[in-house]
PDB file of C-alpha atoms in Angstrom:
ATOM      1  CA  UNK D 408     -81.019 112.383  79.473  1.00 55.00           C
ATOM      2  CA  UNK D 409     -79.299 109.758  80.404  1.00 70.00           C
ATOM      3  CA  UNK D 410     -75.617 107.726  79.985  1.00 92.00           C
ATOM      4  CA  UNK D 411     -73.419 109.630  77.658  1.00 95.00           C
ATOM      5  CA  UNK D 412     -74.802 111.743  74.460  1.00 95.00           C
ATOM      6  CA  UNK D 413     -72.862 113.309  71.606  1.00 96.00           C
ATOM      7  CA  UNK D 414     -74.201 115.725  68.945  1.00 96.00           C
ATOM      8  CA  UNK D 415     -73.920 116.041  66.157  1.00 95.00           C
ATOM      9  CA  UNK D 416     -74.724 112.436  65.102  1.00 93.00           C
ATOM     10  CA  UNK D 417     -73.766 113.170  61.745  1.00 93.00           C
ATOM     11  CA  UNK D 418     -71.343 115.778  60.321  1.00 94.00           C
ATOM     12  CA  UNK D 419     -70.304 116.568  56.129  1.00 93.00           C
ATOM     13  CA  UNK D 420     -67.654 119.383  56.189  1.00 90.00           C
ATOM     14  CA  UNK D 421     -64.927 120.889  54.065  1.00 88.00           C
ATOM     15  CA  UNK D 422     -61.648 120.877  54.225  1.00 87.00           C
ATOM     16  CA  UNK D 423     -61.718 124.531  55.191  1.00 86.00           C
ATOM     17  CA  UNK D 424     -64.874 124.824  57.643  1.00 87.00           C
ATOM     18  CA  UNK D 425     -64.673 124.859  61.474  1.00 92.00           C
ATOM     19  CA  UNK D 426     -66.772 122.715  63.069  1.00 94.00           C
ATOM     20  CA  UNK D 427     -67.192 121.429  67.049  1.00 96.00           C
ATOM     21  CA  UNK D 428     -68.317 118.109  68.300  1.00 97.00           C
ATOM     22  CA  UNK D 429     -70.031 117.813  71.953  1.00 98.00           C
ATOM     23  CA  UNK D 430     -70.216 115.425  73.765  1.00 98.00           C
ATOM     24  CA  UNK D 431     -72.011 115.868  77.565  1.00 97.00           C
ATOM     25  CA  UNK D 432     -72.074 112.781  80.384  1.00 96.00           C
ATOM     26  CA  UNK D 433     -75.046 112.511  83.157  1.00 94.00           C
ATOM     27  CA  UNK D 434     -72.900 109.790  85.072  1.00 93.00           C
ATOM     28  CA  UNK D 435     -70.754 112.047  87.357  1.00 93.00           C
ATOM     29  CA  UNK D 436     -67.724 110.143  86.049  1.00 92.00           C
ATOM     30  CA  UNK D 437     -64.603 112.532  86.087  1.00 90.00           C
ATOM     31  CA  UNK D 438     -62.713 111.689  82.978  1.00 90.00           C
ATOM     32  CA  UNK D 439     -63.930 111.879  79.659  1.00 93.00           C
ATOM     33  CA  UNK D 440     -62.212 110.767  76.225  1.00 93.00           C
ATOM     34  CA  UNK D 441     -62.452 111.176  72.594  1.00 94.00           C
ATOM     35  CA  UNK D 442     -61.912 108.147  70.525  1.00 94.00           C
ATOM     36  CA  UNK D 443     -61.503 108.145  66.304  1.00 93.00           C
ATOM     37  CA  UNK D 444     -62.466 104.517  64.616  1.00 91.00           C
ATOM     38  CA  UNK D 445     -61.488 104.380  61.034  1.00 89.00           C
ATOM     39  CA  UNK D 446     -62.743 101.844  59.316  1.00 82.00           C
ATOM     40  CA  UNK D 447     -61.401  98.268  59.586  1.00 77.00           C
ATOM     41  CA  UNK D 448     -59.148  99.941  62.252  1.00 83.00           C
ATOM     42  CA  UNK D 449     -59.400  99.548  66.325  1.00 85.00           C
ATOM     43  CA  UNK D 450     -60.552 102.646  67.650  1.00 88.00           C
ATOM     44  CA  UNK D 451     -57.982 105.066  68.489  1.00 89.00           C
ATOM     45  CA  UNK D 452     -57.470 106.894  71.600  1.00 89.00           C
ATOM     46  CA  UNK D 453     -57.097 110.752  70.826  1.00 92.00           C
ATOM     47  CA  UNK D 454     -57.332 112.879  74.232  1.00 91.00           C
ATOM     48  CA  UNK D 455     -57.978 112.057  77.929  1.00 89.00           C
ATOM     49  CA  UNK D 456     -59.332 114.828  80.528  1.00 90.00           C
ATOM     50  CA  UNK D 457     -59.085 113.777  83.810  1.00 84.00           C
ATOM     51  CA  UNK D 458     -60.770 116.349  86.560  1.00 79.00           C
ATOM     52  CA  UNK D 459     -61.036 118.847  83.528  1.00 78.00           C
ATOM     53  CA  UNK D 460     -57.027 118.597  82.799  1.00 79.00           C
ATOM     54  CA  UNK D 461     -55.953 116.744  79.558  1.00 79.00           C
ATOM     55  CA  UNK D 462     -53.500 114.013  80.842  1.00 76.00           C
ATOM     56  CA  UNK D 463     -53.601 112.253  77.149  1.00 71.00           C
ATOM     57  CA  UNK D 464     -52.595 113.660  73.829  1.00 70.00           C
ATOM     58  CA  UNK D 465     -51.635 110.896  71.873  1.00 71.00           C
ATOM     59  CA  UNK D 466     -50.089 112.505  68.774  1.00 81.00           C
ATOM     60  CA  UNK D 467     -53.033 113.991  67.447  1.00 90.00           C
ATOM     61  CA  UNK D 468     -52.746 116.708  65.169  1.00 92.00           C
ATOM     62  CA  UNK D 469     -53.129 120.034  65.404  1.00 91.00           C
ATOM     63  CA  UNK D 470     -56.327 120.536  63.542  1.00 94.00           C
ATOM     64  CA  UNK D 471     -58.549 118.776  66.541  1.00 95.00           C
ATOM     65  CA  UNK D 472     -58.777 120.909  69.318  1.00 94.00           C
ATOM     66  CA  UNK D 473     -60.251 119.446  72.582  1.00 94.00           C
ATOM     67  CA  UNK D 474     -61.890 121.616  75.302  1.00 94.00           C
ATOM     68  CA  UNK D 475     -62.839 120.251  78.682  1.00 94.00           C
ATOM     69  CA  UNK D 476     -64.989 123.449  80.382  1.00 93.00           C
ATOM     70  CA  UNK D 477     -66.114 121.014  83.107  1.00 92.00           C
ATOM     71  CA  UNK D 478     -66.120 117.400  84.224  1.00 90.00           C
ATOM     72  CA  UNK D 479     -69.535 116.653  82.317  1.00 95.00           C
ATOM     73  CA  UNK D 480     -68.508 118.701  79.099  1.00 96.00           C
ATOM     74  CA  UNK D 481     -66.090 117.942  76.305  1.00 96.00           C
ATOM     75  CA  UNK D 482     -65.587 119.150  72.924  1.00 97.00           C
ATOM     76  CA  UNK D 483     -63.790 118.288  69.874  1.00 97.00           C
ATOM     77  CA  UNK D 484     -63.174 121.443  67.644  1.00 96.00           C
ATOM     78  CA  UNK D 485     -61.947 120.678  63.868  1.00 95.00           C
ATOM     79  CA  UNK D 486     -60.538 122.948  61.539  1.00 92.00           C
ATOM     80  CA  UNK D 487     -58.778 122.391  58.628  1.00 92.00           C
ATOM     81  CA  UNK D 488     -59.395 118.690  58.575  1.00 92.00           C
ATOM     82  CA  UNK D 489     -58.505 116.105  55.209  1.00 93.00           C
ATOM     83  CA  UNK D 490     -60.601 113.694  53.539  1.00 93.00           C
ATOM     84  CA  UNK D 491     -58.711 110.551  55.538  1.00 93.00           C
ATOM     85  CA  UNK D 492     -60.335 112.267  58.976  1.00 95.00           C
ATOM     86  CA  UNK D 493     -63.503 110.818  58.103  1.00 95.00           C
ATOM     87  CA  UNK D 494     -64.333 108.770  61.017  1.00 94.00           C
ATOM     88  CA  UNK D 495     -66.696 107.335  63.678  1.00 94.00           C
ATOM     89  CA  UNK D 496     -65.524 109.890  66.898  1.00 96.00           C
ATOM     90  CA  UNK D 497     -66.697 108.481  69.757  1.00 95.00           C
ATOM     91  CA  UNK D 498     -66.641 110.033  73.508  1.00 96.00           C
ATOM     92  CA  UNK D 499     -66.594 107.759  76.313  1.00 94.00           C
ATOM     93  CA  UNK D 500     -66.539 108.632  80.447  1.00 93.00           C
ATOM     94  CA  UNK D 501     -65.262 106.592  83.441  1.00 90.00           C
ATOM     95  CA  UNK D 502     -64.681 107.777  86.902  1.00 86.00           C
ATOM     96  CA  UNK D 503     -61.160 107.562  87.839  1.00 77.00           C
ATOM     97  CA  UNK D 504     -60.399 106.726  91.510  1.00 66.00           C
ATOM     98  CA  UNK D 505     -56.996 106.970  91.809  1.00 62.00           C
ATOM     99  CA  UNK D 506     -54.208 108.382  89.166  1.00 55.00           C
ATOM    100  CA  UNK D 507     -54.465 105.946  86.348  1.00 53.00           C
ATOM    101  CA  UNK D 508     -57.362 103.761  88.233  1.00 57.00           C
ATOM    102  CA  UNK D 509     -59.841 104.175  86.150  1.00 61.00           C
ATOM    103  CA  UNK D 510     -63.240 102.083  86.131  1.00 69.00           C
ATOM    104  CA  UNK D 511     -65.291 100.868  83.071  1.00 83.00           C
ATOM    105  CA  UNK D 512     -65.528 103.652  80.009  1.00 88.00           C
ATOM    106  CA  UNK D 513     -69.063 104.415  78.661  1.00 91.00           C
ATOM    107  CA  UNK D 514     -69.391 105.334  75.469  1.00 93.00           C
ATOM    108  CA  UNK D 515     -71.890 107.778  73.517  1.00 95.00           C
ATOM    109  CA  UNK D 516     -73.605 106.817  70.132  1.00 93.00           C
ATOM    110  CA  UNK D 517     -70.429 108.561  68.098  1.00 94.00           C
ATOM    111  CA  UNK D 518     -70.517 111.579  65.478  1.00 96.00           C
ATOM    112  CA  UNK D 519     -70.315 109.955  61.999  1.00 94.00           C
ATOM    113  CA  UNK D 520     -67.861 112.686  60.390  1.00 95.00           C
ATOM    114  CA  UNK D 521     -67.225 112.915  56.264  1.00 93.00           C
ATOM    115  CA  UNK D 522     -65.007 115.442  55.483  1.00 93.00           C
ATOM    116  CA  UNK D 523     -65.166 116.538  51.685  1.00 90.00           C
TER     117      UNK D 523
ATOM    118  CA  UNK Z1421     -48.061  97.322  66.373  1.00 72.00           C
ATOM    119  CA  UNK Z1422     -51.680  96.458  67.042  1.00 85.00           C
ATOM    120  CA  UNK Z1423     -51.876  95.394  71.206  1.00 92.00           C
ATOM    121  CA  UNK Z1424     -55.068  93.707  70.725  1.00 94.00           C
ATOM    122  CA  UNK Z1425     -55.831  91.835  68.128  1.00 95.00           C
ATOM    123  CA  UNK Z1426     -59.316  89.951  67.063  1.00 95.00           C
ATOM    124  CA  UNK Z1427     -58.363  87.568  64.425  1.00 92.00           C
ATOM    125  CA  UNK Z1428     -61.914  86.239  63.131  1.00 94.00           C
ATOM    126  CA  UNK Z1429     -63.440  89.493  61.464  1.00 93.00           C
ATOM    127  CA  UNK Z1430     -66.842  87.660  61.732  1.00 96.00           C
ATOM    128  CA  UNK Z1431     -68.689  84.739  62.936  1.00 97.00           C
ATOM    129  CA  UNK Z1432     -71.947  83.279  62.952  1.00 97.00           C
ATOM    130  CA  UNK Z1433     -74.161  80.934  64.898  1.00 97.00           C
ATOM    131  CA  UNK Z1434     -77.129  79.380  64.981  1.00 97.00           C
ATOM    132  CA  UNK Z1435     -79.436  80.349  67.360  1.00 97.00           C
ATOM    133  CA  UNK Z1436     -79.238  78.403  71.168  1.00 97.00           C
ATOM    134  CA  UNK Z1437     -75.670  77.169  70.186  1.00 97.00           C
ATOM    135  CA  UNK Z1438     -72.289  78.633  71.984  1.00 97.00           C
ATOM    136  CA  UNK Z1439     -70.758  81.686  70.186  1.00 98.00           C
ATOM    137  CA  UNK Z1440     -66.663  82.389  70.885  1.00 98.00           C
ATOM    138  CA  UNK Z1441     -65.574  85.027  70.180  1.00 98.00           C
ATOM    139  CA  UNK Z1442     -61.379  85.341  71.044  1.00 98.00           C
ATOM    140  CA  UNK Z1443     -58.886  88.340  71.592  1.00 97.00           C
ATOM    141  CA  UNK Z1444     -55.143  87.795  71.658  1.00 97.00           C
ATOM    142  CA  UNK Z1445     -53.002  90.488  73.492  1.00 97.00           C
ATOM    143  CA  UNK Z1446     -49.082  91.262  73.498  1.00 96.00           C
ATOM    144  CA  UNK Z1447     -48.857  93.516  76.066  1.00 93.00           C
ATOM    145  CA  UNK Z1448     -48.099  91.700  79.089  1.00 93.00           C
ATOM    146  CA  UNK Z1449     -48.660  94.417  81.671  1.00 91.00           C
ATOM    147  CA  UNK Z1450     -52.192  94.503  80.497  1.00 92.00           C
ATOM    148  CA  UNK Z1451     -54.313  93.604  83.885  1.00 89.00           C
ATOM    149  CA  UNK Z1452     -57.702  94.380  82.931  1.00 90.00           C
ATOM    150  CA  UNK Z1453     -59.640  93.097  80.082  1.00 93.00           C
ATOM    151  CA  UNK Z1454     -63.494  93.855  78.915  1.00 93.00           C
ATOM    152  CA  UNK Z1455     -65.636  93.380  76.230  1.00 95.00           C
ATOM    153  CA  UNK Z1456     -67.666  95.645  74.718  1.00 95.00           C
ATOM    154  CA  UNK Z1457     -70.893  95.333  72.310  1.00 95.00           C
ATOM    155  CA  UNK Z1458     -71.942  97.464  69.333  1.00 92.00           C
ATOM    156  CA  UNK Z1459     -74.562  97.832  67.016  1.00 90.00           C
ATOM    157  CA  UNK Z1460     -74.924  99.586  64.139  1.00 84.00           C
ATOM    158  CA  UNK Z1461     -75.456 103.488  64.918  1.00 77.00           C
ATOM    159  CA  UNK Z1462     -74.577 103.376  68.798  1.00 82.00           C
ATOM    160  CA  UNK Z1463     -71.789 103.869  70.755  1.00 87.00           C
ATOM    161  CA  UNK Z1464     -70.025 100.325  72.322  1.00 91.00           C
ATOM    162  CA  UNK Z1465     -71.698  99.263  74.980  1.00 91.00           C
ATOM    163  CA  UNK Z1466     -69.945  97.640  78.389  1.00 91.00           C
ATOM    164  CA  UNK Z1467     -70.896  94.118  78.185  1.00 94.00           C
ATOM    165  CA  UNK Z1468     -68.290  92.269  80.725  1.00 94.00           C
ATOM    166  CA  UNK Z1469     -64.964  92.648  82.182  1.00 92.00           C
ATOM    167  CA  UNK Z1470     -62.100  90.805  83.850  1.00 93.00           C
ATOM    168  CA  UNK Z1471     -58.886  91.779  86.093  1.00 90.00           C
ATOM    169  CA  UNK Z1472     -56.201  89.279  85.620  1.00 90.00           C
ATOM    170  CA  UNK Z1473     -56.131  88.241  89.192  1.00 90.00           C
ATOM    171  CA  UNK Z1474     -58.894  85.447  87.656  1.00 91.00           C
ATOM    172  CA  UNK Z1475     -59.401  83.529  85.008  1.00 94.00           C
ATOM    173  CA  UNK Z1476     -63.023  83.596  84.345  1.00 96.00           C
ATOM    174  CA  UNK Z1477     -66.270  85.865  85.205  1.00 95.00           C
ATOM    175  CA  UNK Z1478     -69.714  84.820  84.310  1.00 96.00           C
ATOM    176  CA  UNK Z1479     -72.605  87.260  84.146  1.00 94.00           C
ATOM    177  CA  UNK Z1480     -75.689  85.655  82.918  1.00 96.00           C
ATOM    178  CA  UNK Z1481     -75.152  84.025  79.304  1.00 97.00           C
ATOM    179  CA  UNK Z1482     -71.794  85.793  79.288  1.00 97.00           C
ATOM    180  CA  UNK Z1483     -68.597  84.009  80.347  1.00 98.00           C
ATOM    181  CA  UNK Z1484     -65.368  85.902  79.767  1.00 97.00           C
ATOM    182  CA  UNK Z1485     -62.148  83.621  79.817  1.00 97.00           C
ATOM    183  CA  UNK Z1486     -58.447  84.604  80.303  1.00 97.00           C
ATOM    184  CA  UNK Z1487     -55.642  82.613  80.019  1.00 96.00           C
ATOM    185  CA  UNK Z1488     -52.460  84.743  81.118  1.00 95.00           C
ATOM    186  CA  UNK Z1489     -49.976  82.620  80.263  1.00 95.00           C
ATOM    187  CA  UNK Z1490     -50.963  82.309  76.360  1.00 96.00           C
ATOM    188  CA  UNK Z1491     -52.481  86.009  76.481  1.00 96.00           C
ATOM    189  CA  UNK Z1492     -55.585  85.241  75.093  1.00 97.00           C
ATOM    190  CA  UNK Z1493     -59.162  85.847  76.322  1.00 96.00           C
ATOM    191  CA  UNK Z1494     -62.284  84.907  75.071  1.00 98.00           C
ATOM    192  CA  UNK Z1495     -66.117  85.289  75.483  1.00 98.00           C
ATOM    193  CA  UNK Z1496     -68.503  82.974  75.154  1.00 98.00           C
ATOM    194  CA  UNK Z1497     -72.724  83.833  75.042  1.00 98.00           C
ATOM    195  CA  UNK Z1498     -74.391  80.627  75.774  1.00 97.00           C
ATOM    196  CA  UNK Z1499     -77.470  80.397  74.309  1.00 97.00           C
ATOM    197  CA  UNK Z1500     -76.638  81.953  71.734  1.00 98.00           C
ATOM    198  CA  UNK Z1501     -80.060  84.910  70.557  1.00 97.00           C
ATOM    199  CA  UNK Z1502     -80.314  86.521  67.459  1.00 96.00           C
ATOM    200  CA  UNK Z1503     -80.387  89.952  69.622  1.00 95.00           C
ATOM    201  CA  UNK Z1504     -76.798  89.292  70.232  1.00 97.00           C
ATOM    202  CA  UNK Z1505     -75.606  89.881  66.377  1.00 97.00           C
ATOM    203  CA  UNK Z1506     -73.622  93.175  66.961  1.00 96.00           C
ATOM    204  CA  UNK Z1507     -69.993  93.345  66.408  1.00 95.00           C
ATOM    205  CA  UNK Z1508     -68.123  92.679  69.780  1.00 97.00           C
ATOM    206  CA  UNK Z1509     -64.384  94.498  70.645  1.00 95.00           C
ATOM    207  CA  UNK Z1510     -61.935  93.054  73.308  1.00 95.00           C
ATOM    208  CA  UNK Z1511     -60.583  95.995  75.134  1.00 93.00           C
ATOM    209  CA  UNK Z1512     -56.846  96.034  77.540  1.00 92.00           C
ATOM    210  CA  UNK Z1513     -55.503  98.219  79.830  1.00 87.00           C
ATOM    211  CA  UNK Z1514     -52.647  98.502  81.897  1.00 85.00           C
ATOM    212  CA  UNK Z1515     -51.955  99.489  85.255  1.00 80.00           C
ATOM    213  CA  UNK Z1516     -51.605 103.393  85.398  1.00 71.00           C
ATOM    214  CA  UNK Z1517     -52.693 103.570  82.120  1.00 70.00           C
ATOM    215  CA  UNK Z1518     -55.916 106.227  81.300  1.00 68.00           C
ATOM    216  CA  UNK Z1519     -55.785 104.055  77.757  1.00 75.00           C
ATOM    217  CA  UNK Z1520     -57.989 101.329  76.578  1.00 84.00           C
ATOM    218  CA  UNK Z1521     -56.951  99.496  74.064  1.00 89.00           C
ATOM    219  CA  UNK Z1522     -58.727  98.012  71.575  1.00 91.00           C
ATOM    220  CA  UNK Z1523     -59.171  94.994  68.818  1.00 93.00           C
ATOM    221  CA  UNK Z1524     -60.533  95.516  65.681  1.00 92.00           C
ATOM    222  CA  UNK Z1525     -63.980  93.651  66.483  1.00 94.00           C
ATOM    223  CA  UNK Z1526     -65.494  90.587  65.735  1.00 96.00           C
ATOM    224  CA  UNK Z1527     -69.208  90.783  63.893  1.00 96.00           C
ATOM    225  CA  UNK Z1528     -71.324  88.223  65.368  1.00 97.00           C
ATOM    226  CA  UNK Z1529     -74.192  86.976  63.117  1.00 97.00           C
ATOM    227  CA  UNK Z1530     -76.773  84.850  65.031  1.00 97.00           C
ATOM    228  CA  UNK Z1531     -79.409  83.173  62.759  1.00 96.00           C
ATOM    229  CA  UNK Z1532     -82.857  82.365  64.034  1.00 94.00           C
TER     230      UNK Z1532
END
């Protein structure tokens, strides 16, 4: 495998299930993100990790969980979610040289989530 | 307030002309611009970038642009193939800054 790969590719939950998005990088980049795009919206920065610490939370709420076990691994874990989280969410991974320095993000394909 | 904005939703070209595509930013601490493609499907895809020490980078048919002083950028894909139709996002970030942000893409129709 190569480049950045998320699974599921496609996800149809309820409003009450628990589900978890992966997403796994074979660059050896050291930061990893989780983007949402809404339709007709720009994508939308939800977490950073940066050497397995999460440096960006940018007011996402508290029914997506992100877990960074290591710098290849991140996951997205949803409970409780609402019809309007139906999104593209996309991971991405850069290598970050210095604090805030970070180089070109790669993205994976994106989990195409409905939420019923 | 949207950052980066795309203005022109969509576009199309015939095949072997110029395609333009242009991104307008607000932010003026933004130093580092790219472009990324995406097709249906798939994740974007790093196409070409540019730090705001120039004012243009070429990479094969690709030709970023960035005028600092009016904040706008564009790309141009000369000749223009009908693999290119995708839709194409501008992308800023600023100095110290883990975020990216993003326009809300431009789809680029070529026609054979």
């Amino acid at each position: 495998e190569t480049g950045v790969t998320q699974t599921p590719r496609h996800l149809v939950m309820g409003m009450t299930n628990k589900k978890s998005l992966k997403c796994e990088q074979h660059l050896g980049h050291n930061a990893m993100y989780w983007y949402k795009q809404s339709a007709k919206k720009p994508l939308e920065l939800m977490f950073v990790y940066s050497l397995e610490e999460r440096v960006e939370n940018n007011s996402v709420p508290s029914r997506f969980s992100p877990e960074c076990p290591n710098s290849s691994h991140l996951f997205l874990h949803l409970h409780t979610l609402q019809p309007e989280d139906s999104a593209l969410y996309l991971c991405a991974s850069s290598q970050e040289r210095l604090a805030g320095v970070t180089d070109t993000q790669y993205f994976g394909p994106g989990t195409r989530l409905t939420v019923l | 307030d949207q950052q980066v904005k795309q203005n022109s939703p969509s576009l199309s070209v015939q095949e072997g002309r110029i395609s333009i595509l242009n991104c307008d930013y607000t932010n003026s601490m933004f130093d580092y611009f790219l472009w990324y493609k995406k097709y249906p499907a798939e994740g974007p895809t790093f196409l070409i970038s540019i730090s705001s020490i120039k004012d243009k980078n070429e990479d094969g048919r690709f030709t970023v642009f960035l005028n600092k002083s009016a904040k706008h950028l564009s790309l141009h894909i000369v000749p223009s193939q009908p693999g290119d139709s995708a839709v194409y996002f501008c992308a800023a970030s600023a100095p110290g800054a883990n975020n990216l942000f993003f326009g809300t893409g431009t789809r680029l129709t070529v026609i054979p």
